[in-house]
JSON list of C-alpha atoms in Angstrom, two decimals:
[
{"chain": "J", "resi": 119, "resn": "ASP", "atom": "CA", "xyz": [-18.52, 9.38, -13.55]},
{"chain": "J", "resi": 120, "resn": "ILE", "atom": "CA", "xyz": [-13.94, 9.39, -12.88]},
{"chain": "J", "resi": 121, "resn": "LEU", "atom": "CA", "xyz": [-11.87, 6.98, -12.86]},
{"chain": "J", "resi": 122, "resn": "VAL", "atom": "CA", "xyz": [-8.31, 6.51, -13.11]},
{"chain": "J", "resi": 123, "resn": "SER", "atom": "CA", "xyz": [-5.54, 4.07, -14.70]},
{"chain": "J", "resi": 124, "resn": "ARG", "atom": "CA", "xyz": [-1.90, 3.60, -13.36]},
{"chain": "J", "resi": 125, "resn": "SER", "atom": "CA", "xyz": [0.90, 2.61, -15.19]},
{"chain": "J", "resi": 126, "resn": "VAL", "atom": "CA", "xyz": [5.10, 2.63, -13.73]},
{"chain": "J", "resi": 127, "resn": "ASP", "atom": "CA", "xyz": [6.54, 2.06, -16.24]},
{"chain": "J", "resi": 128, "resn": "THR", "atom": "CA", "xyz": [6.44, 5.13, -18.48]},
{"chain": "J", "resi": 129, "resn": "GLY", "atom": "CA", "xyz": [3.56, 4.31, -19.81]},
{"chain": "J", "resi": 130, "resn": "VAL", "atom": "CA", "xyz": [3.65, 1.19, -21.22]},
{"chain": "J", "resi": 131, "resn": "THR", "atom": "CA", "xyz": [1.03, -0.81, -19.41]},
{"chain": "J", "resi": 132, "resn": "TRP", "atom": "CA", "xyz": [-1.97, 0.30, -17.51]},
{"chain": "J", "resi": 133, "resn": "THR", "atom": "CA", "xyz": [-3.74, -0.59, -14.71]},
{"chain": "J", "resi": 134, "resn": "ASP", "atom": "CA", "xyz": [-7.48, -1.39, -15.26]},
{"chain": "J", "resi": 135, "resn": "PRO", "atom": "CA", "xyz": [-9.60, 1.44, -14.71]},
{"chain": "J", "resi": 136, "resn": "ALA", "atom": "CA", "xyz": [-10.92, 2.54, -11.46]},
{"chain": "J", "resi": 137, "resn": "ILE", "atom": "CA", "xyz": [-13.25, 4.53, -10.16]},
{"chain": "J", "resi": 138, "resn": "LEU", "atom": "CA", "xyz": [-12.94, 6.71, -7.26]},
{"chain": "J", "resi": 139, "resn": "ASN", "atom": "CA", "xyz": [-16.21, 8.29, -7.40]},
{"chain": "J", "resi": 140, "resn": "THR", "atom": "CA", "xyz": [-17.63, 5.62, -4.85]},
{"chain": "J", "resi": 141, "resn": "ASN", "atom": "CA", "xyz": [-22.06, 5.97, -5.87]},
{"chain": "J", "resi": 142, "resn": "ALA", "atom": "CA", "xyz": [-20.53, 5.19, -9.21]},
{"chain": "J", "resi": 143, "resn": "ALA", "atom": "CA", "xyz": [-23.39, 2.00, -9.41]},
{"chain": "J", "resi": 144, "resn": "SER", "atom": "CA", "xyz": [-25.84, 4.68, -8.48]},
{"chain": "J", "resi": 145, "resn": "ASP", "atom": "CA", "xyz": [-25.40, 8.33, -8.72]},
{"chain": "J", "resi": 146, "resn": "SER", "atom": "CA", "xyz": [-27.86, 10.29, -11.16]},
{"chain": "J", "resi": 147, "resn": "GLY", "atom": "CA", "xyz": [-25.46, 13.57, -11.33]},
{"chain": "J", "resi": 148, "resn": "ASP", "atom": "CA", "xyz": [-22.35, 15.15, -13.60]},
{"chain": "J", "resi": 149, "resn": "ASP", "atom": "CA", "xyz": [-19.66, 14.26, -12.61]},
{"chain": "J", "resi": 150, "resn": "GLU", "atom": "CA", "xyz": [-17.22, 16.37, -14.49]},
{"chain": "J", "resi": 151, "resn": "TYR", "atom": "CA", "xyz": [-13.50, 18.75, -15.35]},
{"chain": "J", "resi": 152, "resn": "PRO", "atom": "CA", "xyz": [-11.68, 16.06, -13.20]},
{"chain": "J", "resi": 153, "resn": "GLN", "atom": "CA", "xyz": [-8.21, 17.50, -12.02]},
{"chain": "J", "resi": 154, "resn": "VAL", "atom": "CA", "xyz": [-5.28, 16.30, -11.07]},
{"chain": "J", "resi": 155, "resn": "THR", "atom": "CA", "xyz": [-2.78, 17.43, -8.75]},
{"chain": "J", "resi": 156, "resn": "THR", "atom": "CA", "xyz": [0.10, 15.92, -6.10]},
{"chain": "J", "resi": 157, "resn": "ASP", "atom": "CA", "xyz": [-0.43, 16.89, -2.10]},
{"chain": "J", "resi": 158, "resn": "GLY", "atom": "CA", "xyz": [3.59, 17.66, -2.21]},
{"chain": "J", "resi": 159, "resn": "GLY", "atom": "CA", "xyz": [3.77, 14.56, 0.01]},
{"chain": "J", "resi": 160, "resn": "GLY", "atom": "CA", "xyz": [4.00, 12.52, -3.25]},
{"chain": "J", "resi": 161, "resn": "ASN", "atom": "CA", "xyz": [0.66, 11.54, -3.00]},
{"chain": "J", "resi": 162, "resn": "TRP", "atom": "CA", "xyz": [-2.41, 12.49, -5.42]},
{"chain": "J", "resi": 163, "resn": "VAL", "atom": "CA", "xyz": [-5.21, 13.98, -5.47]},
{"chain": "J", "resi": 164, "resn": "ALA", "atom": "CA", "xyz": [-7.90, 13.57, -8.07]},
{"chain": "J", "resi": 165, "resn": "VAL", "atom": "CA", "xyz": [-10.78, 16.74, -7.46]},
{"chain": "J", "resi": 166, "resn": "TRP", "atom": "CA", "xyz": [-13.66, 17.01, -9.77]},
{"chain": "J", "resi": 167, "resn": "ASP", "atom": "CA", "xyz": [-16.95, 18.81, -9.49]},
{"chain": "J", "resi": 168, "resn": "SER", "atom": "CA", "xyz": [-20.43, 16.92, -9.20]},
{"chain": "J", "resi": 169, "resn": "ASP", "atom": "CA", "xyz": [-23.77, 17.60, -9.52]},
{"chain": "J", "resi": 170, "resn": "GLU", "atom": "CA", "xyz": [-24.68, 14.34, -7.68]},
{"chain": "J", "resi": 171, "resn": "ASN", "atom": "CA", "xyz": [-26.04, 15.58, -4.30]},
{"chain": "J", "resi": 172, "resn": "LEU", "atom": "CA", "xyz": [-25.02, 12.60, -2.25]},
{"chain": "J", "resi": 173, "resn": "GLY", "atom": "CA", "xyz": [-28.88, 11.89, -1.19]},
{"chain": "J", "resi": 174, "resn": "GLY", "atom": "CA", "xyz": [-30.21, 14.86, -0.53]},
{"chain": "J", "resi": 175, "resn": "THR", "atom": "CA", "xyz": [-27.19, 14.90, 1.78]},
{"chain": "J", "resi": 176, "resn": "ILE", "atom": "CA", "xyz": [-25.20, 18.33, 0.29]},
{"chain": "J", "resi": 177, "resn": "GLY", "atom": "CA", "xyz": [-27.79, 19.86, -1.34]},
{"chain": "J", "resi": 178, "resn": "THR", "atom": "CA", "xyz": [-29.27, 20.11, -5.62]},
{"chain": "J", "resi": 179, "resn": "ASP", "atom": "CA", "xyz": [-26.43, 22.60, -6.13]},
{"chain": "J", "resi": 180, "resn": "LYS", "atom": "CA", "xyz": [-22.86, 22.03, -8.48]},
{"chain": "J", "resi": 181, "resn": "ASP", "atom": "CA", "xyz": [-20.49, 20.49, -5.57]},
{"chain": "J", "resi": 182, "resn": "ILE", "atom": "CA", "xyz": [-16.79, 19.91, -5.37]},
{"chain": "J", "resi": 183, "resn": "LEU", "atom": "CA", "xyz": [-15.69, 16.40, -4.63]},
{"chain": "J", "resi": 184, "resn": "TYR", "atom": "CA", "xyz": [-11.48, 14.52, -3.92]},
{"chain": "J", "resi": 185, "resn": "ALA", "atom": "CA", "xyz": [-10.41, 11.51, -3.73]},
{"chain": "J", "resi": 186, "resn": "PHE", "atom": "CA", "xyz": [-6.96, 10.59, -2.78]},
{"chain": "J", "resi": 187, "resn": "PRO", "atom": "CA", "xyz": [-5.90, 7.63, -3.39]},
{"chain": "J", "resi": 188, "resn": "ASP", "atom": "CA", "xyz": [-5.31, 3.49, -2.10]},
{"chain": "J", "resi": 189, "resn": "LEU", "atom": "CA", "xyz": [-2.27, 2.29, -3.33]},
{"chain": "J", "resi": 190, "resn": "SER", "atom": "CA", "xyz": [-0.47, -1.28, -4.27]},
{"chain": "J", "resi": 191, "resn": "TRP", "atom": "CA", "xyz": [3.52, -2.29, -4.01]},
{"chain": "J", "resi": 192, "resn": "THR", "atom": "CA", "xyz": [5.09, -4.42, -5.15]},
{"chain": "J", "resi": 193, "resn": "VAL", "atom": "CA", "xyz": [8.27, -5.29, -4.51]},
{"chain": "J", "resi": 194, "resn": "ASN", "atom": "CA", "xyz": [11.03, -6.83, -6.92]},
{"chain": "J", "resi": 195, "resn": "SER", "atom": "CA", "xyz": [14.11, -7.31, -5.24]},
{"chain": "J", "resi": 196, "resn": "THR", "atom": "CA", "xyz": [15.26, -9.03, -3.08]},
{"chain": "J", "resi": 197, "resn": "ALA", "atom": "CA", "xyz": [18.13, -6.20, -1.71]},
{"chain": "J", "resi": 198, "resn": "ASP", "atom": "CA", "xyz": [17.80, -3.61, 1.20]},
{"chain": "J", "resi": 199, "resn": "THR", "atom": "CA", "xyz": [18.65, -0.72, -0.35]},
{"chain": "J", "resi": 200, "resn": "ASP", "atom": "CA", "xyz": [16.23, 2.46, -0.58]},
{"chain": "J", "resi": 201, "resn": "ASP", "atom": "CA", "xyz": [17.17, 5.00, -3.39]},
{"chain": "J", "resi": 202, "resn": "GLY", "atom": "CA", "xyz": [13.04, 6.46, -2.35]},
{"chain": "J", "resi": 203, "resn": "VAL", "atom": "CA", "xyz": [11.65, 5.88, -4.57]},
{"chain": "J", "resi": 204, "resn": "CYS", "atom": "CA", "xyz": [9.49, 1.84, -5.59]},
{"chain": "J", "resi": 205, "resn": "GLU", "atom": "CA", "xyz": [9.55, 1.51, -8.57]},
{"chain": "J", "resi": 206, "resn": "GLY", "atom": "CA", "xyz": [7.78, -0.56, -10.71]},
{"chain": "J", "resi": 207, "resn": "SER", "atom": "CA", "xyz": [10.33, -3.70, -13.30]},
{"chain": "J", "resi": 208, "resn": "PRO", "atom": "CA", "xyz": [11.57, -2.98, -15.38]},
{"chain": "J", "resi": 209, "resn": "GLY", "atom": "CA", "xyz": [12.93, -1.03, -12.02]},
{"chain": "J", "resi": 210, "resn": "ASP", "atom": "CA", "xyz": [13.61, -1.80, -8.15]},
{"chain": "J", "resi": 211, "resn": "CYS", "atom": "CA", "xyz": [11.48, -1.92, -5.92]},
{"chain": "J", "resi": 212, "resn": "THR", "atom": "CA", "xyz": [12.62, -3.34, -2.00]},
{"chain": "J", "resi": 213, "resn": "LEU", "atom": "CA", "xyz": [9.84, -3.61, 0.56]},
{"chain": "J", "resi": 214, "resn": "ARG", "atom": "CA", "xyz": [12.30, -0.88, 2.53]},
{"chain": "J", "resi": 215, "resn": "GLU", "atom": "CA", "xyz": [11.53, 1.03, -0.13]},
{"chain": "J", "resi": 216, "resn": "ALA", "atom": "CA", "xyz": [8.03, -0.03, -0.01]},
{"chain": "J", "resi": 217, "resn": "ILE", "atom": "CA", "xyz": [6.83, -0.36, 3.26]},
{"chain": "J", "resi": 218, "resn": "ASN", "atom": "CA", "xyz": [8.62, 3.34, 3.02]},
{"chain": "J", "resi": 219, "resn": "ALA", "atom": "CA", "xyz": [6.28, 4.12, -0.01]},
{"chain": "J", "resi": 220, "resn": "ALA", "atom": "CA", "xyz": [4.05, 3.25, 1.99]},
{"chain": "J", "resi": 221, "resn": "VAL", "atom": "CA", "xyz": [3.11, 4.72, 5.23]},
{"chain": "J", "resi": 222, "resn": "ALA", "atom": "CA", "xyz": [4.14, 8.92, 3.64]},
{"chain": "J", "resi": 223, "resn": "ASN", "atom": "CA", "xyz": [0.65, 7.74, 2.07]},
{"chain": "J", "resi": 224, "resn": "LEU", "atom": "CA", "xyz": [-1.76, 8.49, 5.21]},
{"chain": "J", "resi": 225, "resn": "VAL", "atom": "CA", "xyz": [-4.92, 6.35, 3.19]},
{"chain": "J", "resi": 226, "resn": "ALA", "atom": "CA", "xyz": [-4.65, 2.65, 2.95]},
{"chain": "J", "resi": 227, "resn": "ASP", "atom": "CA", "xyz": [-1.30, 0.58, 1.35]},
{"chain": "J", "resi": 228, "resn": "THR", "atom": "CA", "xyz": [-1.51, -2.66, 0.35]},
{"chain": "J", "resi": 229, "resn": "ILE", "atom": "CA", "xyz": [3.07, -4.16, 0.15]},
{"chain": "J", "resi": 230, "resn": "ASN", "atom": "CA", "xyz": [3.18, -7.42, -2.03]},
{"chain": "J", "resi": 231, "resn": "PHE", "atom": "CA", "xyz": [5.40, -9.32, -3.09]},
{"chain": "J", "resi": 232, "resn": "ASP", "atom": "CA", "xyz": [6.60, -10.60, -7.51]},
{"chain": "J", "resi": 233, "resn": "ALA", "atom": "CA", "xyz": [6.75, -13.50, -8.18]},
{"chain": "J", "resi": 234, "resn": "ALA", "atom": "CA", "xyz": [9.24, -14.04, -10.61]},
{"chain": "J", "resi": 235, "resn": "VAL", "atom": "CA", "xyz": [11.37, -13.22, -8.04]},
{"chain": "J", "resi": 236, "resn": "PHE", "atom": "CA", "xyz": [9.55, -14.64, -4.81]},
{"chain": "J", "resi": 237, "resn": "PRO", "atom": "CA", "xyz": [8.68, -18.01, -6.21]},
{"chain": "J", "resi": 238, "resn": "PRO", "atom": "CA", "xyz": [6.13, -20.09, -3.81]},
{"chain": "J", "resi": 239, "resn": "GLY", "atom": "CA", "xyz": [7.62, -23.03, -4.66]},
{"chain": "J", "resi": 240, "resn": "THR", "atom": "CA", "xyz": [11.53, -21.15, -4.22]},
{"chain": "J", "resi": 241, "resn": "PRO", "atom": "CA", "xyz": [11.37, -18.91, -1.94]},
{"chain": "J", "resi": 242, "resn": "ALA", "atom": "CA", "xyz": [14.33, -15.72, -1.84]},
{"chain": "J", "resi": 243, "resn": "THR", "atom": "CA", "xyz": [15.36, -14.20, 0.92]},
{"chain": "J", "resi": 244, "resn": "LEU", "atom": "CA", "xyz": [15.68, -10.60, 1.83]},
{"chain": "J", "resi": 245, "resn": "THR", "atom": "CA", "xyz": [18.60, -10.45, 4.04]},
{"chain": "J", "resi": 246, "resn": "LEU", "atom": "CA", "xyz": [18.49, -6.85, 5.99]},
{"chain": "J", "resi": 247, "resn": "GLY", "atom": "CA", "xyz": [21.47, -4.98, 7.60]},
{"chain": "J", "resi": 248, "resn": "SER", "atom": "CA", "xyz": [18.91, -3.89, 10.18]},
{"chain": "J", "resi": 249, "resn": "ALA", "atom": "CA", "xyz": [15.13, -2.65, 11.22]},
{"chain": "J", "resi": 250, "resn": "LEU", "atom": "CA", "xyz": [12.37, -2.26, 8.24]},
{"chain": "J", "resi": 251, "resn": "PRO", "atom": "CA", "xyz": [11.31, 0.81, 8.62]},
{"chain": "J", "resi": 252, "resn": "THR", "atom": "CA", "xyz": [8.39, 1.04, 11.15]},
{"chain": "J", "resi": 253, "resn": "LEU", "atom": "CA", "xyz": [4.53, 1.24, 9.88]},
{"chain": "J", "resi": 254, "resn": "ASN", "atom": "CA", "xyz": [2.95, 3.47, 11.21]},
{"chain": "J", "resi": 255, "resn": "THR", "atom": "CA", "xyz": [-0.35, 5.71, 9.41]},
{"chain": "J", "resi": 256, "resn": "GLY", "atom": "CA", "xyz": [-2.65, 2.56, 9.54]},
{"chain": "J", "resi": 257, "resn": "SER", "atom": "CA", "xyz": [-4.30, 0.36, 6.94]},
{"chain": "J", "resi": 258, "resn": "ASP", "atom": "CA", "xyz": [-2.05, -0.99, 5.45]},
{"chain": "J", "resi": 259, "resn": "THR", "atom": "CA", "xyz": [-1.20, -5.05, 3.80]},
{"chain": "J", "resi": 260, "resn": "VAL", "atom": "CA", "xyz": [2.09, -6.47, 4.37]},
{"chain": "J", "resi": 261, "resn": "SER", "atom": "CA", "xyz": [1.73, -9.85, 1.60]},
{"chain": "J", "resi": 262, "resn": "GLY", "atom": "CA", "xyz": [3.72, -12.51, 0.77]},
{"chain": "J", "resi": 263, "resn": "VAL", "atom": "CA", "xyz": [0.89, -14.77, -0.58]},
{"chain": "J", "resi": 264, "resn": "GLY", "atom": "CA", "xyz": [0.89, -15.96, -4.46]},
{"chain": "J", "resi": 265, "resn": "ALA", "atom": "CA", "xyz": [4.59, -15.16, -4.07]},
{"chain": "J", "resi": 266, "resn": "GLY", "atom": "CA", "xyz": [7.69, -17.48, -1.46]},
{"chain": "J", "resi": 267, "resn": "VAL", "atom": "CA", "xyz": [9.56, -14.56, 0.69]},
{"chain": "J", "resi": 268, "resn": "ILE", "atom": "CA", "xyz": [12.03, -14.90, 4.14]},
{"chain": "J", "resi": 269, "resn": "VAL", "atom": "CA", "xyz": [12.68, -12.61, 5.90]},
{"chain": "J", "resi": 270, "resn": "ASP", "atom": "CA", "xyz": [15.98, -12.90, 7.86]},
{"chain": "J", "resi": 271, "resn": "GLY", "atom": "CA", "xyz": [17.27, -9.51, 10.26]},
{"chain": "J", "resi": 272, "resn": "VAL", "atom": "CA", "xyz": [20.39, -12.93, 10.86]},
{"chain": "J", "resi": 273, "resn": "THR", "atom": "CA", "xyz": [22.26, -11.29, 13.52]},
{"chain": "J", "resi": 274, "resn": "GLN", "atom": "CA", "xyz": [18.71, -11.33, 16.03]},
{"chain": "J", "resi": 275, "resn": "ALA", "atom": "CA", "xyz": [19.96, -7.99, 16.99]},
{"chain": "J", "resi": 276, "resn": "PHE", "atom": "CA", "xyz": [17.24, -6.33, 15.66]},
{"chain": "J", "resi": 277, "resn": "ASP", "atom": "CA", "xyz": [13.11, -5.51, 15.56]},
{"chain": "J", "resi": 278, "resn": "CYS", "atom": "CA", "xyz": [12.87, -6.66, 11.73]},
{"chain": "J", "resi": 279, "resn": "LEU", "atom": "CA", "xyz": [9.01, -5.62, 11.37]},
{"chain": "J", "resi": 280, "resn": "VAL", "atom": "CA", "xyz": [7.23, -3.02, 13.63]},
{"chain": "J", "resi": 281, "resn": "ILE", "atom": "CA", "xyz": [4.55, -1.35, 13.83]},
{"chain": "J", "resi": 282, "resn": "SER", "atom": "CA", "xyz": [3.48, 0.94, 16.78]},
{"chain": "J", "resi": 283, "resn": "GLY", "atom": "CA", "xyz": [1.56, 4.63, 16.74]},
{"chain": "J", "resi": 284, "resn": "GLU", "atom": "CA", "xyz": [-1.50, 5.55, 18.52]},
{"chain": "J", "resi": 285, "resn": "ALA", "atom": "CA", "xyz": [-1.95, 5.75, 14.54]},
{"chain": "J", "resi": 286, "resn": "SER", "atom": "CA", "xyz": [-0.88, 1.94, 13.13]},
{"chain": "J", "resi": 287, "resn": "ASP", "atom": "CA", "xyz": [-4.20, 0.36, 13.87]},
{"chain": "J", "resi": 288, "resn": "GLY", "atom": "CA", "xyz": [-5.79, -2.51, 10.72]},
{"chain": "J", "resi": 289, "resn": "ASN", "atom": "CA", "xyz": [-2.39, -2.64, 9.99]},
{"chain": "J", "resi": 290, "resn": "ILE", "atom": "CA", "xyz": [-1.57, -6.66, 8.23]},
{"chain": "J", "resi": 291, "resn": "ILE", "atom": "CA", "xyz": [0.68, -8.64, 8.10]},
{"chain": "J", "resi": 292, "resn": "LYS", "atom": "CA", "xyz": [0.30, -12.09, 6.38]},
{"chain": "J", "resi": 293, "resn": "GLY", "atom": "CA", "xyz": [2.26, -14.28, 3.66]},
{"chain": "J", "resi": 294, "resn": "LEU", "atom": "CA", "xyz": [5.62, -14.01, 5.09]},
{"chain": "J", "resi": 295, "resn": "GLN", "atom": "CA", "xyz": [8.68, -16.81, 6.81]},
{"chain": "J", "resi": 296, "resn": "VAL", "atom": "CA", "xyz": [10.75, -13.93, 9.15]},
{"chain": "J", "resi": 297, "resn": "LYS", "atom": "CA", "xyz": [13.39, -15.52, 10.69]},
{"chain": "J", "resi": 298, "resn": "GLY", "atom": "CA", "xyz": [17.48, -13.28, 12.51]},
{"chain": "J", "resi": 299, "resn": "CYS", "atom": "CA", "xyz": [15.74, -11.61, 14.20]},
{"chain": "J", "resi": 300, "resn": "LEU", "atom": "CA", "xyz": [15.36, -10.10, 18.27]},
{"chain": "J", "resi": 301, "resn": "ASP", "atom": "CA", "xyz": [11.20, -10.08, 17.20]},
{"chain": "J", "resi": 302, "resn": "ALA", "atom": "CA", "xyz": [10.06, -11.27, 14.19]},
{"chain": "J", "resi": 303, "resn": "VAL", "atom": "CA", "xyz": [7.21, -9.25, 14.91]},
{"chain": "J", "resi": 304, "resn": "LEU", "atom": "CA", "xyz": [6.62, -6.57, 16.59]},
{"chain": "J", "resi": 305, "resn": "VAL", "atom": "CA", "xyz": [3.08, -4.51, 18.04]},
{"chain": "J", "resi": 306, "resn": "GLN", "atom": "CA", "xyz": [3.99, -2.13, 20.07]},
{"chain": "J", "resi": 307, "resn": "SER", "atom": "CA", "xyz": [1.35, 0.14, 23.15]},
{"chain": "J", "resi": 308, "resn": "GLY", "atom": "CA", "xyz": [-0.86, 1.80, 21.29]},
{"chain": "J", "resi": 309, "resn": "ALA", "atom": "CA", "xyz": [-1.13, -0.25, 18.00]},
{"chain": "J", "resi": 310, "resn": "ASP", "atom": "CA", "xyz": [-4.72, -2.22, 18.25]},
{"chain": "J", "resi": 311, "resn": "ASN", "atom": "CA", "xyz": [-6.45, -4.28, 16.02]},
{"chain": "J", "resi": 312, "resn": "ASN", "atom": "CA", "xyz": [-3.14, -5.23, 13.52]},
{"chain": "J", "resi": 313, "resn": "THR", "atom": "CA", "xyz": [-3.55, -8.76, 12.17]},
{"chain": "J", "resi": 314, "resn": "ILE", "atom": "CA", "xyz": [-0.65, -10.66, 11.86]},
{"chain": "J", "resi": 315, "resn": "GLY", "atom": "CA", "xyz": [-1.71, -13.95, 9.78]},
{"chain": "J", "resi": 316, "resn": "GLY", "atom": "CA", "xyz": [-4.41, -15.02, 8.88]},
{"chain": "J", "resi": 317, "resn": "THR", "atom": "CA", "xyz": [-6.94, -17.79, 9.22]},
{"chain": "J", "resi": 318, "resn": "THR", "atom": "CA", "xyz": [-5.73, -19.70, 5.19]},
{"chain": "J", "resi": 319, "resn": "ALA", "atom": "CA", "xyz": [-2.56, -21.51, 5.19]},
{"chain": "J", "resi": 320, "resn": "ALA", "atom": "CA", "xyz": [-1.51, -19.10, 2.47]},
{"chain": "J", "resi": 321, "resn": "GLU", "atom": "CA", "xyz": [-1.95, -16.14, 4.79]},
{"chain": "J", "resi": 322, "resn": "ARG", "atom": "CA", "xyz": [-0.29, -17.76, 8.25]},
{"chain": "J", "resi": 323, "resn": "ASN", "atom": "CA", "xyz": [3.42, -16.00, 8.64]},
{"chain": "J", "resi": 324, "resn": "VAL", "atom": "CA", "xyz": [6.21, -19.11, 9.95]},
{"chain": "J", "resi": 325, "resn": "LEU", "atom": "CA", "xyz": [8.07, -17.09, 12.74]}
]
């Protein structure tokens, strides 16, 4: 099987290994010789060869398989800046940077908030100077669950969170307090099957 682990602090700590080949529990062929590269857009791509025939759907010869990442980003700053990089601690990742990173990656991403910076009992405020980047690629999640997050547009002059575009389906925004905006969350025409809130108290938004 092919596994991947990720570090955001120059190798000091690593995530638990995640399996890339989705048939890991049932395959019998060999997965070997993995290579990792990037797609030129800041996303990694893993490629390996496999003897597995995927239930007979691709024959019995050796094949080349690949995987793109489903990424997660953790907001660890209350600033409203964007230096182009969403960094793990001890660096900084603002909500603006995290959304830009998520929409640059064309598969599902999850944005969470560091509970040490955004304590559930005493929520921290993100004061916006302009609208946040638009969620326009689909299947992205912005989750304040387990943290205390207030997004404040202050002037009510702009929409704070926007979901827009034919490709922007299946996004989730949950667990946030959003205020001081023209619209707290604006879902525009063409964006389908998006979820604002959830079925539990922790997933509800206060808008």
